[in-house]
Coordinates of C-alpha atoms in Angstrom, one line a residue:
M1 CA 18.4 -4.1 -12.6
R2 CA 20.8 -4.3 -15.5
R3 CA 20.1 -0.6 -16.1
A4 CA 21.0 0.3 -12.5
V5 CA 24.3 -1.7 -12.7
H6 CA 25.1 0.1 -16.0
L7 CA 24.3 3.6 -14.7
R8 CA 25.6 3.3 -11.1
G9 CA 27.4 0.0 -10.7
A10 CA 29.7 1.4 -7.9
G11 CA 26.9 3.5 -6.4
V12 CA 25.0 2.5 -3.3
A13 CA 22.0 0.3 -4.1
V14 CA 20.8 -0.7 -0.7
I15 CA 21.2 0.6 2.9
D16 CA 20.0 -1.7 5.6
G17 CA 21.1 -0.5 9.0
A18 CA 24.9 -0.8 9.2
R19 CA 25.0 -2.8 5.9
S20 CA 25.2 -1.4 2.4
F21 CA 25.7 -2.8 -1.1
T22 CA 26.7 -1.3 -4.4
W23 CA 24.6 -2.1 -7.4
C24 CA 27.3 -4.5 -8.7
A25 CA 27.4 -6.3 -5.4
F26 CA 23.6 -6.4 -5.0
A27 CA 23.1 -7.7 -8.5
D28 CA 25.7 -10.5 -7.9
R29 CA 23.9 -11.6 -4.7
V30 CA 20.6 -11.6 -6.6
A31 CA 22.0 -13.8 -9.5
R32 CA 23.5 -16.2 -7.0
L33 CA 20.2 -16.4 -5.0
A34 CA 18.4 -17.0 -8.3
G35 CA 20.6 -19.9 -9.0
A36 CA 19.9 -21.3 -5.6
F37 CA 16.2 -20.9 -6.0
A38 CA 16.4 -22.7 -9.3
A39 CA 18.4 -25.5 -7.8
L40 CA 15.8 -25.8 -5.0
G41 CA 13.1 -26.4 -7.6
L42 CA 11.8 -23.0 -8.6
G43 CA 10.5 -23.5 -12.2
E44 CA 9.5 -21.1 -14.8
G45 CA 6.4 -19.3 -13.6
G46 CA 6.8 -20.8 -10.1
R47 CA 6.3 -18.8 -6.9
V48 CA 8.6 -17.8 -4.1
V49 CA 6.6 -17.0 -0.9
L50 CA 8.2 -14.4 1.3
L51 CA 7.2 -13.8 4.9
S52 CA 9.6 -11.3 6.5
L53 CA 10.1 -7.8 7.8
N54 CA 11.8 -5.4 5.4
S55 CA 15.5 -6.1 4.9
H56 CA 18.1 -6.3 2.1
R57 CA 17.3 -10.0 2.0
S58 CA 13.7 -9.2 1.2
L59 CA 14.8 -7.1 -1.8
E60 CA 17.1 -9.9 -2.9
C61 CA 14.2 -12.4 -2.8
F62 CA 12.1 -10.0 -4.9
F63 CA 14.6 -9.8 -7.7
A64 CA 16.0 -13.4 -7.4
A65 CA 12.6 -15.0 -7.8
I66 CA 12.0 -13.0 -11.0
H67 CA 15.6 -13.5 -12.3
A68 CA 15.1 -17.2 -12.0
G69 CA 12.0 -17.1 -14.1
G70 CA 9.4 -17.1 -11.3
A71 CA 7.3 -14.7 -9.3
I72 CA 7.5 -13.3 -5.8
T73 CA 4.6 -13.7 -3.4
P74 CA 5.1 -11.4 -0.3
L75 CA 2.7 -12.3 2.5
N76 CA 1.2 -10.1 5.1
H77 CA 3.1 -10.9 8.3
R78 CA 0.3 -9.4 10.4
L79 CA -2.1 -12.2 9.5
A80 CA -2.9 -15.1 11.8
L81 CA -1.1 -18.4 11.0
G82 CA -4.3 -20.0 9.7
E83 CA -4.8 -17.1 7.2
L84 CA -1.2 -17.4 6.1
C85 CA -1.6 -21.1 5.5
D86 CA -4.7 -20.5 3.4
Q87 CA -2.7 -18.2 1.2
V88 CA 0.2 -20.6 0.9
A89 CA -2.2 -23.4 0.0
D90 CA -3.6 -21.1 -2.7
A91 CA -0.3 -20.0 -4.1
R92 CA 1.4 -23.4 -4.1
P93 CA 5.0 -22.1 -4.0
D94 CA 8.2 -23.9 -4.9
V95 CA 10.1 -22.0 -2.3
I96 CA 9.1 -20.4 1.1
V97 CA 11.4 -17.8 2.6
L98 CA 11.0 -16.9 6.2
G99 CA 12.5 -14.1 8.2
D100 CA 13.7 -14.5 11.8
D101 CA 10.4 -13.6 13.3
F102 CA 8.5 -16.3 11.3
A103 CA 10.9 -19.3 11.2
S104 CA 8.7 -21.1 13.7
Y105 CA 5.9 -21.2 11.1
R106 CA 7.9 -23.4 8.8
G107 CA 6.1 -26.7 9.6
D108 CA 2.6 -25.3 9.2
L109 CA 3.4 -23.4 6.0
L110 CA 5.2 -26.4 4.5
A111 CA 2.2 -28.6 5.1
A112 CA 0.0 -25.9 3.6
A113 CA 2.2 -26.0 0.5
G114 CA 1.7 -29.7 0.1
G115 CA 5.0 -30.7 1.7
K116 CA 6.9 -30.0 -1.4
A117 CA 8.3 -26.5 -1.1
A118 CA 11.9 -25.7 -0.1
L119 CA 12.3 -23.7 3.1
V120 CA 14.8 -20.8 3.3
H121 CA 15.8 -18.8 6.3
A122 CA 16.4 -15.1 5.6
G123 CA 17.7 -13.7 8.8
E124 CA 20.6 -13.3 11.3
G125 CA 19.9 -16.3 13.5
H126 CA 20.6 -20.0 12.9
A127 CA 18.5 -21.7 10.2
G128 CA 16.1 -24.1 11.8
E129 CA 15.8 -27.8 11.1
G130 CA 15.0 -28.4 7.4
M131 CA 15.8 -24.8 6.4
H132 CA 18.5 -23.5 4.1
S133 CA 20.3 -20.3 5.1
L134 CA 19.8 -17.6 2.5
D135 CA 23.3 -16.2 3.1
A136 CA 24.9 -19.6 2.8
L137 CA 23.0 -20.3 -0.5
I138 CA 24.3 -17.0 -1.9
A139 CA 27.9 -17.9 -0.8
E140 CA 27.8 -21.4 -2.2
T141 CA 25.9 -20.9 -5.6
E142 CA 27.2 -19.7 -8.9
P143 CA 25.3 -16.7 -10.5
L144 CA 22.4 -17.7 -12.7
P145 CA 22.0 -15.9 -16.1
D146 CA 18.7 -13.9 -16.1
R147 CA 16.0 -16.1 -17.5
G148 CA 14.7 -13.1 -19.4
R149 CA 11.0 -13.2 -18.5
G150 CA 9.0 -10.1 -19.2
G151 CA 5.8 -8.8 -20.9
D152 CA 2.7 -10.6 -19.6
D153 CA 4.7 -13.1 -17.6
L154 CA 3.7 -13.1 -13.9
A155 CA 6.1 -11.0 -11.7
I156 CA 4.2 -10.6 -8.5
L157 CA 1.3 -12.6 -6.9
M158 CA 0.1 -10.3 -4.3
Y159 CA -2.8 -11.0 -1.9
T160 CA -5.1 -8.1 -1.1
S161 CA -5.4 -6.9 2.4
G162 CA -8.8 -8.4 3.0
T163 CA -10.2 -5.5 4.9
T164 CA -13.6 -5.9 3.0
S165 CA -13.6 -9.6 2.1
A166 CA -11.4 -12.6 1.9
A167 CA -8.0 -11.9 0.4
K168 CA -7.5 -12.6 -3.3
G169 CA -4.3 -13.2 -5.2
V170 CA -3.7 -10.4 -7.6
M171 CA -1.5 -11.4 -10.6
L172 CA 0.7 -8.5 -11.7
S173 CA 2.9 -8.9 -14.8
H174 CA 6.3 -7.4 -15.8
A175 CA 4.4 -5.1 -18.2
N176 CA 2.1 -4.0 -15.4
L177 CA 5.1 -2.9 -13.2
V178 CA 6.8 -1.2 -16.1
A179 CA 3.6 0.7 -16.9
N180 CA 3.4 1.8 -13.2
T181 CA 6.9 3.1 -13.4
A182 CA 6.2 5.0 -16.5
N183 CA 3.0 6.4 -14.9
T184 CA 4.8 7.8 -11.8
Y185 CA 8.5 8.3 -12.7
G186 CA 8.3 11.9 -13.9
E187 CA 5.9 13.2 -11.3
L188 CA 8.0 11.8 -8.5
G189 CA 11.1 13.3 -9.9
F190 CA 13.0 10.0 -10.0
G191 CA 16.6 9.7 -11.2
P192 CA 19.9 8.1 -10.1
D193 CA 20.4 10.6 -7.2
I194 CA 17.3 9.6 -5.3
V195 CA 17.3 7.9 -1.9
H196 CA 14.0 6.2 -1.2
L197 CA 13.0 5.0 2.3
H198 CA 11.1 1.7 2.4
H199 CA 9.4 1.6 5.8
G200 CA 6.0 0.3 4.7
P201 CA 5.7 -3.5 4.4
L202 CA 6.7 -4.9 1.1
F203 CA 3.5 -7.1 1.0
H204 CA 1.7 -3.8 0.3
V205 CA 1.5 -3.0 -3.5
A206 CA 2.6 0.6 -3.1
A207 CA 5.8 -0.4 -1.4
A208 CA 6.4 -3.4 -3.7
A209 CA 5.9 -1.4 -6.9
R210 CA 8.2 1.3 -5.6
V211 CA 10.9 -1.3 -5.3
F212 CA 10.9 -1.7 -9.1
S213 CA 10.6 2.1 -9.8
V214 CA 13.5 3.0 -7.6
T215 CA 15.6 0.2 -9.2
H216 CA 14.7 1.5 -12.7
A217 CA 15.9 4.9 -11.6
A218 CA 19.2 3.4 -10.3
G219 CA 18.5 5.1 -7.0
T220 CA 19.3 4.0 -3.5
H221 CA 16.9 1.8 -1.4
V222 CA 16.9 2.5 2.4
L223 CA 15.2 -0.2 4.4
L224 CA 13.6 -0.1 7.9
P225 CA 12.0 -3.3 9.2
R226 CA 8.8 -1.6 10.1
F227 CA 7.2 1.9 10.5
V228 CA 8.0 3.5 13.8
A229 CA 7.6 7.3 13.6
G230 CA 10.8 8.3 15.5
E231 CA 12.9 5.7 13.7
V232 CA 11.6 7.0 10.3
L233 CA 12.5 10.5 11.2
A234 CA 16.0 9.5 12.4
E235 CA 16.6 7.4 9.2
I236 CA 15.7 10.3 6.9
A237 CA 18.3 12.4 8.6
R238 CA 20.9 9.7 8.9
T239 CA 20.9 8.5 5.2
G240 CA 19.7 11.6 3.4
V241 CA 16.4 10.2 2.3
T242 CA 14.9 12.2 -0.6
H243 CA 11.6 10.3 -1.2
A244 CA 9.2 8.5 1.1
T245 CA 5.6 7.3 1.0
F246 CA 3.1 7.3 3.8
V247 CA -0.5 6.4 4.6
P248 CA -2.4 9.0 6.7
T249 CA -2.1 7.0 10.0
M250 CA 1.7 7.2 9.6
L251 CA 1.7 10.9 9.0
R252 CA -0.5 11.5 12.1
A253 CA 2.1 9.5 14.1
M254 CA 5.0 11.6 12.7
L255 CA 3.3 14.9 13.4
D256 CA 2.6 13.8 17.0
D257 CA 6.3 12.7 17.5
P258 CA 8.2 15.2 19.6
A259 CA 11.3 14.5 17.5
L260 CA 9.8 16.1 14.4
A261 CA 10.7 19.6 15.3
S262 CA 14.3 18.9 16.0
T263 CA 15.1 16.4 13.2
D264 CA 17.0 17.6 10.1
L265 CA 14.7 16.7 7.2
S266 CA 16.4 19.0 4.7
S267 CA 17.2 16.1 2.3
L268 CA 13.5 15.2 1.8
R269 CA 12.3 16.4 -1.6
I270 CA 9.0 14.6 -2.1
L271 CA 6.6 13.0 0.4
S272 CA 3.9 11.0 -1.3
Y273 CA 0.7 9.7 0.4
G274 CA -2.1 7.4 -0.5
S275 CA -3.7 3.9 0.1
A276 CA -6.4 5.4 2.4
P277 CA -8.5 8.6 2.4
M278 CA -6.5 11.6 3.5
P279 CA -8.5 14.0 5.8
E280 CA -8.0 17.5 4.5
A281 CA -7.2 18.8 8.0
L282 CA -4.4 16.3 8.4
L283 CA -3.0 17.2 5.0
R284 CA -2.9 20.9 5.9
E285 CA -1.0 20.0 9.1
V286 CA 1.5 18.1 7.1
M287 CA 2.1 20.9 4.6
A288 CA 2.4 23.4 7.4
A289 CA 5.0 21.2 9.2
L290 CA 7.0 20.5 6.0
P291 CA 6.7 23.7 3.9
K292 CA 9.8 23.0 1.8
V293 CA 8.8 19.4 0.9
G294 CA 6.9 18.6 -2.3
I295 CA 3.7 16.8 -1.4
L296 CA 2.1 14.3 -3.8
Q297 CA -0.9 12.0 -3.7
S298 CA -1.4 8.8 -5.7
Y299 CA -4.7 6.9 -6.0
G300 CA -5.2 3.4 -7.2
M301 CA -5.4 -0.2 -6.0
T302 CA -3.5 -3.5 -6.1
E303 CA -5.3 -4.6 -9.2
L304 CA -4.0 -1.4 -11.0
S305 CA -0.3 -1.9 -10.2
P306 CA -1.3 0.4 -8.4
V307 CA -1.5 4.1 -9.5
V308 CA -4.1 5.5 -11.8
T309 CA -4.3 9.2 -10.7
I310 CA -1.9 11.6 -9.2
L311 CA -2.5 14.9 -7.4
N312 CA 1.0 16.3 -8.1
C313 CA 3.2 18.7 -6.2
R314 CA 2.0 21.7 -8.1
D315 CA -1.6 20.9 -7.2
H316 CA -0.6 21.1 -3.5
L317 CA 0.9 24.6 -3.8
P318 CA -0.7 27.3 -1.5
E319 CA -2.3 29.1 -4.5
N320 CA -4.5 26.1 -5.1
H321 CA -5.6 25.5 -1.5
G322 CA -8.8 27.4 -1.9
S323 CA -9.8 25.6 -5.1
G324 CA -10.9 22.3 -3.5
L325 CA -8.0 20.4 -5.1
L326 CA -6.8 19.1 -1.7
R327 CA -9.9 16.9 -1.6
S328 CA -9.1 15.5 -5.0
A329 CA -7.3 12.3 -6.0
G330 CA -5.8 14.1 -9.0
R331 CA -5.8 13.5 -12.7
P332 CA -5.3 10.2 -14.6
V333 CA -1.7 9.2 -15.2
L334 CA 0.0 8.9 -18.6
L335 CA -0.9 5.4 -19.6
S336 CA -4.2 4.9 -17.8
E337 CA -7.7 5.8 -18.9
V338 CA -10.2 6.5 -16.0
A339 CA -14.0 6.9 -16.2
V340 CA -17.0 7.1 -13.9
V341 CA -19.9 4.9 -14.8
D342 CA -23.4 4.0 -13.6
V343 CA -24.7 0.6 -12.6
A344 CA -25.1 -0.3 -16.2
D345 CA -21.5 0.7 -17.0
R346 CA -22.6 3.8 -18.9
P347 CA -20.3 6.9 -18.6
L348 CA -21.6 9.6 -16.3
P349 CA -21.3 13.4 -16.9
V350 CA -19.0 15.7 -15.0
G351 CA -20.0 16.2 -11.4
E352 CA -22.1 13.0 -11.1
A353 CA -20.9 10.2 -8.8
G354 CA -20.6 6.6 -9.9
E355 CA -18.2 3.7 -9.9
I356 CA -14.6 4.5 -10.9
V357 CA -13.3 2.2 -13.6
A358 CA -9.9 2.2 -15.3
R359 CA -8.1 0.5 -18.2
G360 CA -4.6 0.4 -19.6
P361 CA -1.4 -1.6 -19.5
N362 CA -1.3 -1.3 -15.7
V363 CA -4.4 -3.5 -15.2
M364 CA -3.8 -6.8 -13.6
L365 CA -3.7 -10.1 -15.4
G366 CA -6.5 -11.3 -13.1
Y367 CA -7.1 -13.0 -9.8
W368 CA -5.1 -16.2 -9.1
N369 CA -7.4 -19.3 -9.3
R370 CA -10.5 -17.0 -9.5
P371 CA -11.7 -16.7 -13.1
D372 CA -15.2 -15.9 -11.8
L373 CA -14.1 -12.9 -9.9
T374 CA -11.7 -11.8 -12.7
A375 CA -14.6 -11.8 -15.2
E376 CA -16.7 -9.8 -12.7
V377 CA -14.3 -6.9 -12.1
L378 CA -12.8 -6.8 -15.7
R379 CA -16.1 -6.3 -17.4
G380 CA -15.9 -4.7 -20.9
G381 CA -12.1 -4.4 -20.6
W382 CA -12.3 -2.0 -17.6
M383 CA -11.2 -2.7 -14.0
H384 CA -14.1 -1.9 -11.8
T385 CA -12.6 -0.5 -8.6
G386 CA -15.6 -0.6 -6.3
D387 CA -14.9 3.0 -5.4
I388 CA -17.4 5.8 -5.9
G389 CA -16.2 9.1 -7.3
Y390 CA -16.8 11.9 -9.8
F391 CA -14.8 14.2 -12.1
D392 CA -14.9 18.0 -12.0
D393 CA -14.7 20.1 -15.2
R394 CA -10.9 20.3 -15.0
G395 CA -10.5 16.5 -15.2
Y396 CA -9.7 16.0 -11.5
L397 CA -11.1 12.9 -9.9
Y398 CA -12.8 13.0 -6.4
V399 CA -13.1 9.7 -4.5
V400 CA -16.1 9.9 -2.1
D401 CA -16.4 6.4 -0.8
R402 CA -16.1 2.6 -1.3
L403 CA -19.2 1.1 -2.7
K404 CA -19.2 -1.2 0.3
D405 CA -18.7 1.6 2.7
M406 CA -21.5 3.9 1.4
I407 CA -24.3 4.2 3.9
I408 CA -27.9 4.3 2.8
S409 CA -30.0 5.9 5.5
G410 CA -33.6 6.5 4.9
G411 CA -33.1 6.2 1.2
E412 CA -30.3 8.8 1.2
N413 CA -26.7 8.1 0.2
V414 CA -24.2 9.1 2.8
Y415 CA -20.5 9.1 1.9
S416 CA -18.3 8.2 4.8
L417 CA -15.4 10.2 3.6
E418 CA -17.4 13.4 3.7
V419 CA -18.4 12.9 7.3
E420 CA -14.8 11.9 8.2
N421 CA -13.4 15.1 6.7
V422 CA -15.8 17.1 8.9
L423 CA -14.9 15.2 12.0
T424 CA -11.2 15.5 11.5
A425 CA -11.5 19.2 11.1
H426 CA -12.5 19.4 14.8
P427 CA -9.4 20.4 16.8
A428 CA -9.8 17.6 19.2
V429 CA -10.0 14.7 16.7
S430 CA -6.9 12.7 15.8
Q431 CA -8.5 9.9 13.8
C432 CA -11.9 8.7 12.8
A433 CA -13.9 6.1 11.0
V434 CA -17.5 6.4 9.8
F435 CA -19.7 3.5 8.7
G436 CA -23.3 2.3 8.8
R437 CA -24.9 0.3 11.6
P438 CA -28.3 -1.5 11.3
H439 CA -31.3 0.6 12.2
D440 CA -34.9 -0.6 12.5
H441 CA -36.4 2.5 11.0
W442 CA -33.8 4.0 8.7
G443 CA -32.2 0.7 7.5
E444 CA -28.8 2.1 8.3
A445 CA -27.7 4.8 10.7
V446 CA -24.4 6.7 10.6
H447 CA -22.0 5.7 13.3
A448 CA -18.6 7.3 14.0
V449 CA -15.6 6.1 16.0
V450 CA -13.0 8.7 16.9
T451 CA -9.8 9.0 18.8
L452 CA -8.8 12.3 20.4
K453 CA -5.5 14.2 20.3
A454 CA -3.5 14.0 23.5
G455 CA -4.4 16.7 26.0
I456 CA -7.6 17.9 24.1
A457 CA -11.0 16.9 25.4
A458 CA -14.3 16.6 23.6
T459 CA -17.6 14.8 24.2
E460 CA -19.8 12.7 21.9
A461 CA -22.5 15.4 22.0
E462 CA -20.0 18.1 21.1
L463 CA -18.7 16.2 18.1
I464 CA -22.1 15.3 16.8
A465 CA -23.1 19.0 17.1
H466 CA -20.0 19.9 15.1
C467 CA -21.1 17.6 12.3
R468 CA -24.6 19.2 12.4
A469 CA -23.1 22.6 11.9
H470 CA -21.5 21.5 8.7
L471 CA -23.6 18.7 7.2
A472 CA -27.2 17.9 6.4
H473 CA -28.8 16.2 9.4
Y474 CA -29.2 12.8 7.7
K475 CA -25.4 12.7 7.1
C476 CA -24.5 13.3 10.7
P477 CA -23.6 10.4 13.1
R478 CA -26.6 9.2 15.2
T479 CA -24.2 7.5 17.4
L480 CA -20.5 8.2 18.1
E481 CA -17.9 6.4 20.1
I482 CA -14.8 8.1 21.6
R483 CA -12.2 5.3 21.6
D484 CA -9.6 5.3 24.3
R485 CA -7.3 2.8 22.5
P486 CA -5.6 2.7 19.1
M487 CA -7.7 2.1 16.0
P488 CA -7.4 -1.4 14.5
L489 CA -5.2 -1.3 11.4
S490 CA -5.0 -3.6 8.4
G491 CA -1.7 -4.8 7.1
A492 CA -1.5 -1.8 4.9
N493 CA -1.9 0.5 7.9
K494 CA -5.5 1.5 6.9
I495 CA -8.1 1.9 9.6
W496 CA -9.9 -1.5 9.6
K497 CA -13.6 -0.5 9.4
A498 CA -14.7 -4.1 9.2
R499 CA -13.1 -4.9 12.5
L500 CA -14.7 -1.8 14.1
R501 CA -18.1 -2.8 12.8
E502 CA -17.6 -6.3 14.2
E503 CA -16.7 -4.9 17.6
L504 CA -19.8 -2.7 17.6
L505 CA -22.2 -5.4 16.6
S506 CA -20.7 -8.0 19.0
S507 CA -21.0 -5.5 21.9
G508 CA -24.8 -5.4 21.4
H509 CA -24.8 -1.6 21.5

């Protein structure tokens, strides 16, 4: 942040609705809040838990926790209270910060923290009993000098989304976040003139890491409390947003919003996407709707801070559309080494699928309180992602499935992403999810769940026939559900396959 103050002290740092702060004013608020956190008991290496929708106060908590020598722990506000309590009990924070929507959780979360954490209210309303007002703390506290933490010191303790298993606390260091900035800065075209929209939740690593990258650039942060397609479009036009990041479900919602055609998006330079597989048909729709916007994909995971490969804007140009690149996750970034290995961790040749592994300064410190899991995934100095992929002869990585999502039907491997790409190419399909269901004869059978675009009809038989026209028979869904309600989403806005699988099995079908 010192760099941002030096480069653009009088420039706008944060826009949050009708409020805005210069970098000098924002840095002063952060230093004062850091002093308050320290006075409330935040020690060196301690944690500040944050449970809030996006706001300028959320950003202040991110930087104040670190400024005071601690780490920030943003929690997924979409979790049930019991799940949040489990994570608080695991993190053992010194301070718990709650937004307006979550102040009623204070008693349960304080108990989960062992009754010793300070409670801070970060919102517009009155601070509840036993809570300190964040704004009052800033007004009443003198600025604290930066404690100067860095390198391998813990900066963020971030719990994974838990879409495939129980959430784990991922420890990311200052060095991890600096490496991620170095890995993405140039390809994103970052500089002091950027205006970045934060509409995705800051408990998601892509959004959290971007907070630090935009600050390093001395750019401007624009905050929306949550993603709503029409509000995102309006905010891009209102504030002159130049950069924004989306997951595929968000892009689908924006394409379907009637306001898209009439909204001035001329300020938008780069739209980046990731965090979930992007159907090629959807990507082509986005590029057709926004022909003057640079499109960029990043691939990675929380444990990698998060980016390890980028499919850059040049790779998305029309002259490359026929080369298969749009199905790729791109090439490894500057400071990350990526490989594909077999079950014995031996490197595989070009074109052969195996587990994707990565190493470099962006790899996490480990899992909080889980040395067993840390040792399991960091074997031989490589982070084992649990994703299946392969390299082509140009060095582009193709991600074909999660190891846990791969379907084995009659001894044949079926990659769900391949089937999903075929289904989303059908003109009636809006979203889909493919996974395995138990089968007495084949072990697993391919099952698909789809939602349809408004005003376009299709039958289960028609969609299965569409798959059979493009895929080997064993890869095609044996059963298919046309869903008449929204797909369940994880906190990161990914389609929650585990929930769909649970619904299927509990229905007895």
